[in-house]
Amino acid sequence: MSTSESIPQSTIEEKLFTVKYKPGPSSHLIPNQDHCQICPTKACNYFCPANVYHWDPEQHRNLVAYENCFECGACRLGCTYQSIEWFYPKDGHGVTFRHG
Ligand code: SF4
Ligand code: SF4
C-alpha cells in the first residue's frame, strides 16, 4: 500500500462537521461596505469555505453570516481591497474543533 493510500482523506464537508460554533453577540468580521459596493470581484462570496459572505444586490450590501465562520483567516488576505476588519471572537465565543 502506498503512503497516499494509508492516509485517510476527508472532504471539506466532513471537516466542517467537526466544527462547533458558539456565535458571539456581534460580528467579528466587518467588511468595508464602501469597498464592497464598488468591488468588481466580490471574491469573498466565492472563496470563503463556509459561505459567510453574500452580496445582496437589492440591499446593495455584502451580508455577513459571521456565525458560520471557522476563523481560517482567508478573507483577511483574499479580500480584493484587503479591507475586512477581522478579529478573533472574544470571551470564549467562536469556533472549536472536535477531534476523533
Ligand atoms: S472581496 Fe472585499 S471588497 Fe469585495 S465584496 Fe468581498 S469584502 Fe467586499
Ligand atoms: S475567516 Fe475563513 S471561514 Fe471565516 S469568513 Fe473568512 S474566509 Fe470565511
Tab-separated table of N, CA and C and ligand atoms in Angstrom:
chain	number	residue	atom	x	y	z
A	1	MET	N	0.848	-1.191	0.000
A	1	MET	CA	0.000	0.000	0.000
A	1	MET	C	0.894	1.255	0.000
A	2	SER	N	0.619	2.203	-0.857
A	2	SER	CA	1.449	3.406	-0.891
A	2	SER	C	1.074	4.319	0.270
A	3	THR	N	1.948	5.301	0.545
A	3	THR	CA	1.696	6.232	1.652
A	3	THR	C	0.386	6.981	1.457
A	4	SER	N	0.126	7.421	0.207
A	4	SER	CA	-1.076	8.213	-0.023
A	4	SER	C	-2.332	7.385	0.232
A	5	GLU	N	-2.254	6.035	0.038
A	5	GLU	CA	-3.441	5.214	0.294
A	5	GLU	C	-3.676	5.023	1.792
A	6	SER	N	-2.618	5.132	2.598
A	6	SER	CA	-2.775	4.851	4.016
A	6	SER	C	-3.220	6.073	4.816
A	7	ILE	N	-3.165	7.262	4.219
A	7	ILE	CA	-3.594	8.467	4.935
A	7	ILE	C	-5.069	8.705	4.643
A	8	PRO	N	-5.936	8.689	5.679
A	8	PRO	CA	-7.348	8.918	5.409
A	8	PRO	C	-7.584	10.342	4.907
A	9	GLN	N	-8.333	10.474	3.848
A	9	GLN	CA	-8.646	11.783	3.295
A	9	GLN	C	-10.059	12.151	3.715
A	10	SER	N	-10.285	13.437	3.969
A	10	SER	CA	-11.642	13.845	4.290
A	10	SER	C	-12.022	15.045	3.439
A	11	THR	N	-13.288	15.153	3.165
A	11	THR	CA	-13.791	16.249	2.343
A	11	THR	C	-13.975	17.480	3.213
A	12	ILE	N	-14.159	18.629	2.549
A	12	ILE	CA	-14.413	19.869	3.303
A	12	ILE	C	-15.708	19.733	4.109
A	13	GLU	N	-16.697	18.989	3.547
A	13	GLU	CA	-17.953	18.808	4.282
A	13	GLU	C	-17.707	18.019	5.570
A	14	GLU	N	-16.850	16.987	5.471
A	14	GLU	CA	-16.542	16.203	6.668
A	14	GLU	C	-15.779	17.041	7.686
A	15	LYS	N	-14.880	17.881	7.182
A	15	LYS	CA	-14.122	18.739	8.102
A	15	LYS	C	-15.057	19.733	8.791
A	16	LEU	N	-15.984	20.296	8.012
A	16	LEU	CA	-16.918	21.252	8.611
A	16	LEU	C	-17.784	20.588	9.673
A	17	PHE	N	-18.017	19.272	9.530
A	17	PHE	CA	-18.821	18.549	10.511
A	17	PHE	C	-18.121	18.490	11.871
A	18	THR	N	-16.807	18.664	11.877
A	18	THR	CA	-16.053	18.615	13.143
A	18	THR	C	-16.028	19.977	13.844
A	19	VAL	N	-16.717	20.959	13.269
A	19	VAL	CA	-16.655	22.318	13.808
A	19	VAL	C	-17.854	22.579	14.717
A	20	LYS	N	-17.580	23.188	15.856
A	20	LYS	CA	-18.665	23.586	16.761
A	20	LYS	C	-18.611	25.101	16.920
A	21	TYR	N	-19.755	25.753	16.795
A	21	TYR	CA	-19.798	27.209	16.837
A	21	TYR	C	-20.443	27.696	18.123
A	22	LYS	N	-19.883	28.766	18.630
A	22	LYS	CA	-20.572	29.486	19.703
A	22	LYS	C	-20.549	30.953	19.290
A	23	PRO	N	-21.574	31.376	18.562
A	23	PRO	CA	-21.542	32.726	17.998
A	23	PRO	C	-21.521	33.794	19.078
A	24	GLY	N	-20.759	34.846	18.813
A	24	GLY	CA	-20.756	35.999	19.697
A	24	GLY	C	-21.956	36.885	19.408
A	25	PRO	N	-22.130	37.924	20.206
A	25	PRO	CA	-23.301	38.784	20.045
A	25	PRO	C	-23.226	39.703	18.829
A	26	SER	N	-22.022	39.890	18.294
A	26	SER	CA	-21.896	40.744	17.114
A	26	SER	C	-20.770	40.211	16.238
A	27	SER	N	-20.741	40.705	15.022
A	27	SER	CA	-19.811	40.159	14.022
A	27	SER	C	-18.362	40.491	14.356
A	28	HIS	N	-17.498	39.505	14.163
A	28	HIS	CA	-16.047	39.728	14.281
A	28	HIS	C	-15.433	39.958	12.904
A	29	LEU	N	-16.298	40.050	11.891
A	29	LEU	CA	-15.868	40.272	10.501
A	29	LEU	C	-16.613	41.493	9.981
A	30	ILE	N	-15.885	42.551	9.667
A	30	ILE	CA	-16.569	43.768	9.236
A	30	ILE	C	-15.982	44.228	7.902
A	31	PRO	N	-16.637	43.834	6.808
A	31	PRO	CA	-16.157	44.320	5.513
A	31	PRO	C	-16.450	45.812	5.367
A	32	ASN	N	-15.596	46.480	4.635
A	32	ASN	CA	-15.813	47.897	4.342
A	32	ASN	C	-16.859	47.978	3.230
A	33	GLN	N	-18.079	48.328	3.604
A	33	GLN	CA	-19.184	48.276	2.634
A	33	GLN	C	-19.000	49.266	1.487
A	34	ASP	N	-18.251	50.345	1.730
A	34	ASP	CA	-17.969	51.280	0.631
A	34	ASP	C	-17.152	50.575	-0.447
A	35	HIS	N	-16.202	49.751	0.005
A	35	HIS	CA	-15.406	48.988	-0.952
A	35	HIS	C	-16.252	47.884	-1.591
A	36	CYS	N	-17.067	47.231	-0.791
A	36	CYS	CA	-17.888	46.140	-1.337
A	36	CYS	C	-18.781	46.641	-2.480
A	37	GLN	N	-19.282	47.857	-2.328
A	37	GLN	CA	-20.201	48.367	-3.348
A	37	GLN	C	-19.526	48.570	-4.691
A	38	ILE	N	-18.240	48.875	-4.667
A	38	ILE	CA	-17.547	49.087	-5.946
A	38	ILE	C	-16.666	47.901	-6.323
A	39	CYS	N	-16.647	46.870	-5.488
A	39	CYS	CA	-15.749	45.734	-5.696
A	39	CYS	C	-16.135	44.980	-6.980
A	40	PRO	N	-15.219	44.850	-7.918
A	40	PRO	CA	-15.573	44.186	-9.176
A	40	PRO	C	-15.612	42.669	-9.071
A	41	THR	N	-15.045	42.092	-8.024
A	41	THR	CA	-14.924	40.629	-7.972
A	41	THR	C	-15.916	39.971	-7.023
A	42	LYS	N	-16.236	40.653	-5.922
A	42	LYS	CA	-16.991	40.022	-4.823
A	42	LYS	C	-16.340	38.676	-4.464
A	43	ALA	N	-15.030	38.684	-4.468
A	43	ALA	CA	-14.270	37.441	-4.329
A	43	ALA	C	-14.626	36.658	-3.066
A	44	CYS	N	-14.889	37.369	-1.975
A	44	CYS	CA	-15.187	36.684	-0.709
A	44	CYS	C	-16.413	35.779	-0.843
A	45	ASN	N	-17.310	36.133	-1.758
A	45	ASN	CA	-18.515	35.325	-1.958
A	45	ASN	C	-18.202	33.955	-2.546
A	46	TYR	N	-16.981	33.809	-3.074
A	46	TYR	CA	-16.614	32.566	-3.756
A	46	TYR	C	-15.568	31.754	-3.002
A	47	PHE	N	-14.619	32.437	-2.367
A	47	PHE	CA	-13.541	31.637	-1.770
A	47	PHE	C	-13.783	31.245	-0.324
A	48	CYS	N	-14.681	31.914	0.377
A	48	CYS	CA	-14.900	31.539	1.777
A	48	CYS	C	-15.470	30.122	1.841
A	49	PRO	N	-14.769	29.204	2.496
A	49	PRO	CA	-15.235	27.813	2.511
A	49	PRO	C	-16.510	27.614	3.322
A	50	ALA	N	-16.871	28.593	4.139
A	50	ALA	CA	-18.066	28.451	4.968
A	50	ALA	C	-19.226	29.301	4.445
A	51	ASN	N	-19.070	29.867	3.256
A	51	ASN	CA	-20.136	30.687	2.644
A	51	ASN	C	-20.638	31.787	3.569
A	52	VAL	N	-19.713	32.470	4.190
A	52	VAL	CA	-20.095	33.516	5.144
A	52	VAL	C	-20.612	34.770	4.433
A	53	TYR	N	-20.019	35.102	3.290
A	53	TYR	CA	-20.346	36.369	2.628
A	53	TYR	C	-21.345	36.167	1.500
A	54	HIS	N	-22.269	37.086	1.429
A	54	HIS	CA	-23.266	37.020	0.345
A	54	HIS	C	-23.612	38.441	-0.095
A	55	TRP	N	-23.263	38.752	-1.333
A	55	TRP	CA	-23.601	40.070	-1.871
A	55	TRP	C	-25.085	40.108	-2.203
A	56	ASP	N	-25.800	41.065	-1.600
A	56	ASP	CA	-27.235	41.211	-1.846
A	56	ASP	C	-27.441	42.430	-2.748
A	57	PRO	N	-27.776	42.206	-4.011
A	57	PRO	CA	-27.908	43.342	-4.933
A	57	PRO	C	-29.073	44.259	-4.581
A	58	GLU	N	-30.077	43.740	-3.888
A	58	GLU	CA	-31.218	44.600	-3.547
A	58	GLU	C	-30.859	45.565	-2.421
A	59	GLN	N	-30.210	45.035	-1.399
A	59	GLN	CA	-29.786	45.911	-0.297
A	59	GLN	C	-28.494	46.648	-0.625
A	60	HIS	N	-27.840	46.198	-1.693
A	60	HIS	CA	-26.552	46.768	-2.080
A	60	HIS	C	-25.557	46.656	-0.934
A	61	ARG	N	-25.555	45.493	-0.309
A	61	ARG	CA	-24.680	45.249	0.846
A	61	ARG	C	-24.099	43.844	0.765
A	62	ASN	N	-22.942	43.710	1.367
A	62	ASN	CA	-22.321	42.401	1.498
A	62	ASN	C	-22.753	41.834	2.856
A	63	LEU	N	-23.653	40.876	2.839
A	63	LEU	CA	-24.173	40.324	4.089
A	63	LEU	C	-23.162	39.346	4.680
A	64	VAL	N	-23.103	39.287	5.998
A	64	VAL	CA	-22.057	38.509	6.674
A	64	VAL	C	-22.697	37.550	7.680
A	65	ALA	N	-22.676	36.251	7.375
A	65	ALA	CA	-23.187	35.232	8.305
A	65	ALA	C	-22.025	34.801	9.215
A	66	TYR	N	-21.620	35.739	10.081
A	66	TYR	CA	-20.388	35.525	10.861
A	66	TYR	C	-20.491	34.298	11.761
A	67	GLU	N	-21.724	33.872	12.057
A	67	GLU	CA	-21.911	32.703	12.935
A	67	GLU	C	-21.300	31.438	12.331
A	68	ASN	N	-21.155	31.429	10.998
A	68	ASN	CA	-20.641	30.228	10.330
A	68	ASN	C	-19.129	30.233	10.148
A	69	CYS	N	-18.477	31.325	10.506
A	69	CYS	CA	-17.039	31.474	10.252
A	69	CYS	C	-16.242	30.510	11.115
A	70	PHE	N	-15.308	29.797	10.508
A	70	PHE	CA	-14.441	28.960	11.328
A	70	PHE	C	-13.012	29.498	11.401
A	71	GLU	N	-12.894	30.799	11.190
A	71	GLU	CA	-11.660	31.535	11.526
A	71	GLU	C	-10.429	31.012	10.793
A	72	CYS	N	-10.611	30.692	9.522
A	72	CYS	CA	-9.453	30.229	8.749
A	72	CYS	C	-8.552	31.388	8.356
A	73	GLY	N	-9.098	32.613	8.347
A	73	GLY	CA	-8.289	33.797	8.056
A	73	GLY	C	-8.152	34.130	6.583
A	74	ALA	N	-8.716	33.316	5.705
A	74	ALA	CA	-8.515	33.533	4.267
A	74	ALA	C	-9.025	34.900	3.806
A	75	CYS	N	-10.118	35.362	4.372
A	75	CYS	CA	-10.693	36.607	3.873
A	75	CYS	C	-9.862	37.829	4.264
A	76	ARG	N	-9.008	37.692	5.259
A	76	ARG	CA	-8.126	38.817	5.612
A	76	ARG	C	-7.196	39.130	4.445
A	77	LEU	N	-6.777	38.099	3.753
A	77	LEU	CA	-5.842	38.264	2.641
A	77	LEU	C	-6.552	38.309	1.297
A	78	GLY	N	-7.658	37.576	1.191
A	78	GLY	CA	-8.282	37.384	-0.117
A	78	GLY	C	-9.214	38.491	-0.544
A	79	CYS	N	-9.631	39.344	0.387
A	79	CYS	CA	-10.495	40.464	0.013
A	79	CYS	C	-9.774	41.318	-1.027
A	80	THR	N	-10.465	41.653	-2.078
A	80	THR	CA	-9.873	42.405	-3.186
A	80	THR	C	-9.223	43.703	-2.711
A	81	TYR	N	-9.814	44.333	-1.689
A	81	TYR	CA	-9.254	45.589	-1.164
A	81	TYR	C	-8.542	45.378	0.174
A	82	GLN	N	-8.455	44.138	0.593
A	82	GLN	CA	-7.862	43.804	1.900
A	82	GLN	C	-8.393	44.752	2.974
A	83	SER	N	-9.696	44.907	2.984
A	83	SER	CA	-10.277	45.904	3.881
A	83	SER	C	-11.327	45.315	4.815
A	84	ILE	N	-11.252	44.006	5.044
A	84	ILE	CA	-12.163	43.417	6.029
A	84	ILE	C	-11.528	43.580	7.414
A	85	GLU	N	-12.248	44.250	8.285
A	85	GLU	CA	-11.795	44.332	9.678
A	85	GLU	C	-12.077	42.978	10.310
A	86	TRP	N	-11.091	42.385	10.901
A	86	TRP	CA	-11.171	40.966	11.301
A	86	TRP	C	-10.526	40.804	12.664
A	87	PHE	N	-11.214	40.206	13.591
A	87	PHE	CA	-10.574	39.894	14.878
A	87	PHE	C	-11.184	38.622	15.426
A	88	TYR	N	-10.446	37.956	16.296
A	88	TYR	CA	-10.965	36.733	16.886
A	88	TYR	C	-12.111	37.070	17.837
A	89	PRO	N	-13.179	36.256	17.814
A	89	PRO	CA	-14.265	36.479	18.765
A	89	PRO	C	-13.739	36.401	20.196
A	90	LYS	N	-14.335	37.193	21.057
A	90	LYS	CA	-13.847	37.279	22.436
A	90	LYS	C	-14.694	36.425	23.385
A	91	ASP	N	-14.212	36.287	24.608
A	91	ASP	CA	-14.958	35.693	25.720
A	91	ASP	C	-15.453	34.277	25.424
A	92	GLY	N	-14.598	33.464	24.796
A	92	GLY	CA	-14.948	32.062	24.580
A	92	GLY	C	-15.906	31.820	23.437
A	93	HIS	N	-16.240	32.879	22.683
A	93	HIS	CA	-17.091	32.677	21.513
A	93	HIS	C	-16.228	32.241	20.339
A	94	GLY	N	-16.910	31.856	19.268
A	94	GLY	CA	-16.187	31.454	18.067
A	94	GLY	C	-16.218	29.960	17.887
A	95	VAL	N	-15.178	29.444	17.271
A	95	VAL	CA	-15.192	28.077	16.784
A	95	VAL	C	-14.307	27.187	17.648
A	96	THR	N	-14.735	25.946	17.800
A	96	THR	CA	-13.862	24.913	18.368
A	96	THR	C	-13.961	23.701	17.452
A	97	PHE	N	-12.923	22.870	17.473
A	97	PHE	CA	-12.885	21.711	16.593
A	97	PHE	C	-12.939	20.441	17.427
A	98	ARG	N	-13.828	19.550	17.026
A	98	ARG	CA	-13.886	18.235	17.671
A	98	ARG	C	-12.868	17.324	17.007
A	99	HIS	N	-12.240	16.506	17.763
A	99	HIS	CA	-11.281	15.542	17.204
A	99	HIS	C	-11.782	14.139	17.503
A	100	GLY	N	-11.474	13.217	16.576
A	100	GLY	CA	-11.809	11.824	16.788
A	100	GLY	C	-13.204	11.500	16.365
B	1	SF4	S1	-13.807	40.934	-1.690
B	1	SF4	FE1	-13.666	42.517	-0.073
B	1	SF4	S2	-14.386	44.427	-1.027
B	1	SF4	FE2	-15.005	42.697	-2.363
B	1	SF4	S3	-17.107	42.232	-1.700
B	1	SF4	FE3	-15.708	40.888	-0.532
B	1	SF4	S4	-15.290	42.015	1.397
B	1	SF4	FE4	-16.158	43.466	-0.071
B	2	SF4	S1	-12.107	33.571	8.228
B	2	SF4	FE1	-12.402	31.909	6.684
B	2	SF4	S2	-14.377	30.955	7.215
B	2	SF4	FE2	-14.277	32.964	8.262
B	2	SF4	S3	-15.284	34.376	6.878
B	2	SF4	FE3	-13.073	34.490	6.440
B	2	SF4	S4	-12.751	33.022	4.755
B	2	SF4	FE4	-14.759	32.557	5.673
